[in-house]
PDB file of C-alpha atoms in Angstrom:
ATOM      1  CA  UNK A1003      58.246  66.649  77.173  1.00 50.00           C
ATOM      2  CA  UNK A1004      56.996  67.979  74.135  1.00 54.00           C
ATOM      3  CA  UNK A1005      57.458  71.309  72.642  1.00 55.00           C
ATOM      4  CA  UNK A1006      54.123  72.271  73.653  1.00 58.00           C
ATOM      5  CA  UNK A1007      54.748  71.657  77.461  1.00 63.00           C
ATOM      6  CA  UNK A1008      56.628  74.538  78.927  1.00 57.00           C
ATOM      7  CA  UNK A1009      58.755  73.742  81.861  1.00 59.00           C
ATOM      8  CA  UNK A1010      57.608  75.044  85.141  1.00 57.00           C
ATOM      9  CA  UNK A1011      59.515  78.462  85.961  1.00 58.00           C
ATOM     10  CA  UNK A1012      62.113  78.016  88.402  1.00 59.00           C
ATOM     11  CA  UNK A1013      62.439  81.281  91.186  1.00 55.00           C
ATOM     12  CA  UNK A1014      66.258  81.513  91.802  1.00 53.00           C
ATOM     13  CA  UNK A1015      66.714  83.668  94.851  1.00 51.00           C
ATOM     14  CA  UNK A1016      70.131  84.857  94.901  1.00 50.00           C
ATOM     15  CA  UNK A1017      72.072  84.573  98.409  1.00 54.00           C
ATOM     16  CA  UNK A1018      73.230  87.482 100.134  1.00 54.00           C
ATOM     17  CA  UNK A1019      73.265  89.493  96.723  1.00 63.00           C
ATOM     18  CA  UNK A1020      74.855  92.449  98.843  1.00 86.00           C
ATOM     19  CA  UNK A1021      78.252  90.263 100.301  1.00 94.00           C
ATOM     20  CA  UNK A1022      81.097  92.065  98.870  1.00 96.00           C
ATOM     21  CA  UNK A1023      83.904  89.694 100.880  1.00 97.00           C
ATOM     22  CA  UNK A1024      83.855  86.349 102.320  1.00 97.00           C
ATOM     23  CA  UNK A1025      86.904  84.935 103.365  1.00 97.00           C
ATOM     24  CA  UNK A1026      89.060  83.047 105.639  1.00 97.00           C
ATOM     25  CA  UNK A1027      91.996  84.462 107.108  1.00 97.00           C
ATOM     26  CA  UNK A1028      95.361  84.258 109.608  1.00 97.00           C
ATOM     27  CA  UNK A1029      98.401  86.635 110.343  1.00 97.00           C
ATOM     28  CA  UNK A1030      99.408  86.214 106.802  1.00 97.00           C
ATOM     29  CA  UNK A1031      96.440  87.412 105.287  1.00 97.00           C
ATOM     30  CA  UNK A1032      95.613  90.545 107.300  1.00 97.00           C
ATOM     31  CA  UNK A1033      97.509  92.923 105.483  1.00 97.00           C
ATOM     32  CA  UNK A1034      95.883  91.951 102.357  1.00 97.00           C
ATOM     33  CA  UNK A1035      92.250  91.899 103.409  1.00 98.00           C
ATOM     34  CA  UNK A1036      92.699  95.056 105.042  1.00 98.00           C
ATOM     35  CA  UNK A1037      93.373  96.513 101.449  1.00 98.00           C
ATOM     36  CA  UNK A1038      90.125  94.355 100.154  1.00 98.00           C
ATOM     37  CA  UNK A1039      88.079  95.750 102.860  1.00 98.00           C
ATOM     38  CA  UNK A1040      89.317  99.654 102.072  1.00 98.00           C
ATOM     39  CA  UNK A1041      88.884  98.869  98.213  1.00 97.00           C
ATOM     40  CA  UNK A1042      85.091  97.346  98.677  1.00 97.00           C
ATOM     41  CA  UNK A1043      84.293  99.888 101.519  1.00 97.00           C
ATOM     42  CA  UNK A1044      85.767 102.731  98.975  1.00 97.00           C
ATOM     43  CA  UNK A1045      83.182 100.764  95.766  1.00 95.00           C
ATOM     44  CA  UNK A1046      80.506 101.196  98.362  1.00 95.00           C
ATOM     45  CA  UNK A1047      80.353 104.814  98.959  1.00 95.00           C
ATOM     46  CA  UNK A1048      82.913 105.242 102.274  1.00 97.00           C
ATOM     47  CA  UNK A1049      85.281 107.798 101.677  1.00 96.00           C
ATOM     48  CA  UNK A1050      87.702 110.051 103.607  1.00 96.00           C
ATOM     49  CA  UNK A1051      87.844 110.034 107.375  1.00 97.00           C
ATOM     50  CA  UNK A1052      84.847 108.130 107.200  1.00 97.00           C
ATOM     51  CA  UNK A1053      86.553 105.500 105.090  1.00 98.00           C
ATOM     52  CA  UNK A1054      89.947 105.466 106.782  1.00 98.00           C
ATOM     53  CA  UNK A1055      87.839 104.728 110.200  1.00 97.00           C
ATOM     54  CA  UNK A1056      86.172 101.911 108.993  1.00 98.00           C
ATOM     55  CA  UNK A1057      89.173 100.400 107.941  1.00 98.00           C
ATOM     56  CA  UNK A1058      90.642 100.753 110.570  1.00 97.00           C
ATOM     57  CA  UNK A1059      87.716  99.297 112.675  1.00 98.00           C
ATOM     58  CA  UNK A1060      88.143  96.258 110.692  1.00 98.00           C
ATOM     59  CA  UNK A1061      91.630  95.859 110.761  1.00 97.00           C
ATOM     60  CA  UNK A1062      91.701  95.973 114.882  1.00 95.00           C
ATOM     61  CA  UNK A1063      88.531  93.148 114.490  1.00 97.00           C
ATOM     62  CA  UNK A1064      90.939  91.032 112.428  1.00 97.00           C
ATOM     63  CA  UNK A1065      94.166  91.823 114.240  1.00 96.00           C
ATOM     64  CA  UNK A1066      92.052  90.749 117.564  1.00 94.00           C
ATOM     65  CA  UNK A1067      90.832  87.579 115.159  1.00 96.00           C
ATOM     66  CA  UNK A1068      94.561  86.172 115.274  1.00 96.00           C
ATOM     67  CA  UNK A1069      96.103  87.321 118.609  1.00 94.00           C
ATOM     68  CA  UNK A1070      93.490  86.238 120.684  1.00 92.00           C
ATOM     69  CA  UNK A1071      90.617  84.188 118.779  1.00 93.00           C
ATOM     70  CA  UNK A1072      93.016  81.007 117.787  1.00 93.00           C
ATOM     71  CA  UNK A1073      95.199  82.149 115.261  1.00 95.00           C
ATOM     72  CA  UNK A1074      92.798  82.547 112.636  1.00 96.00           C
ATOM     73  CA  UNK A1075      89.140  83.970 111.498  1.00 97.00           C
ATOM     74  CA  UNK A1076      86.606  84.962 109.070  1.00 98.00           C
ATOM     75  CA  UNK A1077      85.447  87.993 107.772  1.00 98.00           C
ATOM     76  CA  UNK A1078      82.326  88.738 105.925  1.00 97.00           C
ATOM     77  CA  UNK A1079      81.511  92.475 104.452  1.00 98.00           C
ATOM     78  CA  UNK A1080      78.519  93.287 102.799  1.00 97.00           C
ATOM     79  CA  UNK A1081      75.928  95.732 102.253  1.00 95.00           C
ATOM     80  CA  UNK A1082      72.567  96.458 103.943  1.00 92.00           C
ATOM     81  CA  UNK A1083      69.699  98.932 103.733  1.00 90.00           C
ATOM     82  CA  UNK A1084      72.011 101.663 103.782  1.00 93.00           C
ATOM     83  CA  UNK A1085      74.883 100.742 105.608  1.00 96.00           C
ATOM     84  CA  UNK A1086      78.151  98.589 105.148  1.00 97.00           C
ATOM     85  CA  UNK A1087      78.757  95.952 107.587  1.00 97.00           C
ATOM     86  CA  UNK A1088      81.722  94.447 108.218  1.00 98.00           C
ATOM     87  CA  UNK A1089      81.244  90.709 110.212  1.00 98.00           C
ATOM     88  CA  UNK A1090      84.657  89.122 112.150  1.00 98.00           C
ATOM     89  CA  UNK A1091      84.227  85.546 113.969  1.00 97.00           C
ATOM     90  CA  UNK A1092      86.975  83.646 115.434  1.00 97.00           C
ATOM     91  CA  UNK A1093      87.113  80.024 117.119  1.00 94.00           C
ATOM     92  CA  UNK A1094      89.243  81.965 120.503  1.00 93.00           C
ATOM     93  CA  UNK A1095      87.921  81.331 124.050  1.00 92.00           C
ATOM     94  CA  UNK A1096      85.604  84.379 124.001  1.00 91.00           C
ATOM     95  CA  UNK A1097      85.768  87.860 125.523  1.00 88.00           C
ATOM     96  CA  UNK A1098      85.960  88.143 129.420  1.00 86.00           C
ATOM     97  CA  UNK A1099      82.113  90.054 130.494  1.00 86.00           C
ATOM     98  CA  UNK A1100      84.338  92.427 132.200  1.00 82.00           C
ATOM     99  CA  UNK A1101      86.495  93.164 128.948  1.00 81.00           C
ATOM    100  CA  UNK A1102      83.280  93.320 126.794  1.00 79.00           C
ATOM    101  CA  UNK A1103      81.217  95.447 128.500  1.00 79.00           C
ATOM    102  CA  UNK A1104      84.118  98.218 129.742  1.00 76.00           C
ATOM    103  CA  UNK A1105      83.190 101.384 127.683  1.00 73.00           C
ATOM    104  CA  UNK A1106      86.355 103.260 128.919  1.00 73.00           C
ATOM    105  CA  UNK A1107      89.489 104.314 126.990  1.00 71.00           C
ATOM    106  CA  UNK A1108      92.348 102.691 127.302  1.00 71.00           C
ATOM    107  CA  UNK A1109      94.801 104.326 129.635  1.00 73.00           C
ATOM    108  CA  UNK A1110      97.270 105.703 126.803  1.00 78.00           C
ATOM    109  CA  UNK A1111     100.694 104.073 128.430  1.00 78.00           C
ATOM    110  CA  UNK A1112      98.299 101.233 128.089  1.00 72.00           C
ATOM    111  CA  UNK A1113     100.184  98.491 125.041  1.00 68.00           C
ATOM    112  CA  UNK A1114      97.317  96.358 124.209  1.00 70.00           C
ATOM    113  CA  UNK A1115      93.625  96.760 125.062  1.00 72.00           C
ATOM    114  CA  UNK A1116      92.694  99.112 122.272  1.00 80.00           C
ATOM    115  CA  UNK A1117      91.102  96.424 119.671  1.00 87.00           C
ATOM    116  CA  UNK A1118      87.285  96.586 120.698  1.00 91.00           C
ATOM    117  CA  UNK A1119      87.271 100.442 121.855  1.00 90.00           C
ATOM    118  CA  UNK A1120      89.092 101.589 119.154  1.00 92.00           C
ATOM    119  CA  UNK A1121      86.108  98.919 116.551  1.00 95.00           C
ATOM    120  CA  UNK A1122      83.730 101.097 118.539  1.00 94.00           C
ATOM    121  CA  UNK A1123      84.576 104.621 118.286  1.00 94.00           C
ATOM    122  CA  UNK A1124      85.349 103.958 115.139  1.00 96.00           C
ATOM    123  CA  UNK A1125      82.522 102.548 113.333  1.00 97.00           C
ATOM    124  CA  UNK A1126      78.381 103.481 113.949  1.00 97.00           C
ATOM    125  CA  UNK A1127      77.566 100.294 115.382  1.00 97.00           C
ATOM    126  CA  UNK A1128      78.908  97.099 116.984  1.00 96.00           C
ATOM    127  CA  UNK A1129      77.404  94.078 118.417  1.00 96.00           C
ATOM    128  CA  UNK A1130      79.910  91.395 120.301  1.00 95.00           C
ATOM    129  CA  UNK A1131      78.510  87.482 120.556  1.00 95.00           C
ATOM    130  CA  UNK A1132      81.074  85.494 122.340  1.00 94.00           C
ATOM    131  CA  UNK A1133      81.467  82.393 124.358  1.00 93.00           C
ATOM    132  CA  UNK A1134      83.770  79.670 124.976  1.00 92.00           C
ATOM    133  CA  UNK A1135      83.296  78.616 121.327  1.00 92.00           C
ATOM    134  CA  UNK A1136      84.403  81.692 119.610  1.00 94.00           C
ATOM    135  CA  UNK A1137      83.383  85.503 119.515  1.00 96.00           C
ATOM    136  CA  UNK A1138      81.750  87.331 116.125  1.00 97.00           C
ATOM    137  CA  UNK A1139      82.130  90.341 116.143  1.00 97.00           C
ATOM    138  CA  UNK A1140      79.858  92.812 114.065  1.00 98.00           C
ATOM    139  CA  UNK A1141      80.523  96.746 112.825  1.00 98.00           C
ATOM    140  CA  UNK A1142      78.420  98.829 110.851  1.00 98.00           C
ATOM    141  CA  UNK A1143      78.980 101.915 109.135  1.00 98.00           C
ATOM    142  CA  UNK A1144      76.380 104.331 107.358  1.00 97.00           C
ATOM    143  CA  UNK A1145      76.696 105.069 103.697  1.00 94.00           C
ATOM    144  CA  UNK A1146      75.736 108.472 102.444  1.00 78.00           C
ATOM    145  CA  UNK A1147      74.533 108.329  98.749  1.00 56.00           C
ATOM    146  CA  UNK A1148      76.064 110.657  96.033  1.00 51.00           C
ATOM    147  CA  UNK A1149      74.340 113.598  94.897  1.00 44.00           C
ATOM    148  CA  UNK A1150      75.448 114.203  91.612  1.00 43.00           C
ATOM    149  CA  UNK A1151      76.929 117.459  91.207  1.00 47.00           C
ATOM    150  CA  UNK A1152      74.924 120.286  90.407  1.00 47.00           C
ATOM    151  CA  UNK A1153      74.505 121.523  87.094  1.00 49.00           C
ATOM    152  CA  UNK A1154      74.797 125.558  85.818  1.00 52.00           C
ATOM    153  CA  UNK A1155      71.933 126.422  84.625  1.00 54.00           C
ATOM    154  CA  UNK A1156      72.343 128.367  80.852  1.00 52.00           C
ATOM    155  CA  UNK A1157      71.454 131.862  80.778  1.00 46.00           C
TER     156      UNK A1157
END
């Protein structure tokens, strides 16, 4: 190649430019990805109840992950048009179609039972895919944008 010939441009497309967290996890990481999640969710424009919701959202997803999906999981959290999205898969047995589709609260003397109700109350969206090979589990929440404060005007 000769100084003359330019090489051809090359397009590099990042991948998922949005993902904030990608990682693997088991009982002894859930504490600590719970306090990644509420730091990214926080860098993303979540804040207060809003925040504290999500969070915990995630944190039932995860704690669900390890007690009944096989011991371990994978969470993904990134941002879309918008919204945050928080993404939990596990390698468990799935969710009984009874379990998944019951839309009722937990009787409160109830001690277990509150993972999935709780993950949606708590967050805008969620949408369950399970089966004998695993379930993913995925929550969204909206972000408001900041308004930057208003200005007095000089008189």
């Amino acid at each position: 190649m000769t100084n003359a010939e330019l090489p051809a441009p090359r397009t590099v497309v990042p991948i998922e430019p949005s993902l904030l967290i990608a990682e693997a996890f088991d009982q002894a990481q859930v504490t600590e990805l719970r306090h990644s999640v509420a730091s990214c969710a926080h860098a993303a424009g979540l804040a207060g109840q809003r925040l504290d919701d999500f969070v915990l959202a995630v944190n039932e997803l995860i704690t669900n992950a390890v007690r009944h999906g096989g011991g371990r999981g994978r969470l993904r959290l990134w941002r879309r048009d918008g919204e945050l999205v928080c993404e939990v898969a596990d390698h468990g047995h799935g969710i009984s179609e009874r379990r998944l589709h019951d839309r009722d609260r937990p009787a409160p003397e109830t001690a277990g039972g509150w993972g999935l109700w709780l993950a949606r109350e708590l967050s805008d969206t969620m949408e369950v895919e399970t089966g004998d090979a695993g379930t993913v589990v995925r929550i969204t929440a909206a972000l408001t944008t900041r308004q930057p404060a208003a200005r007095p005007l000089d008189g």
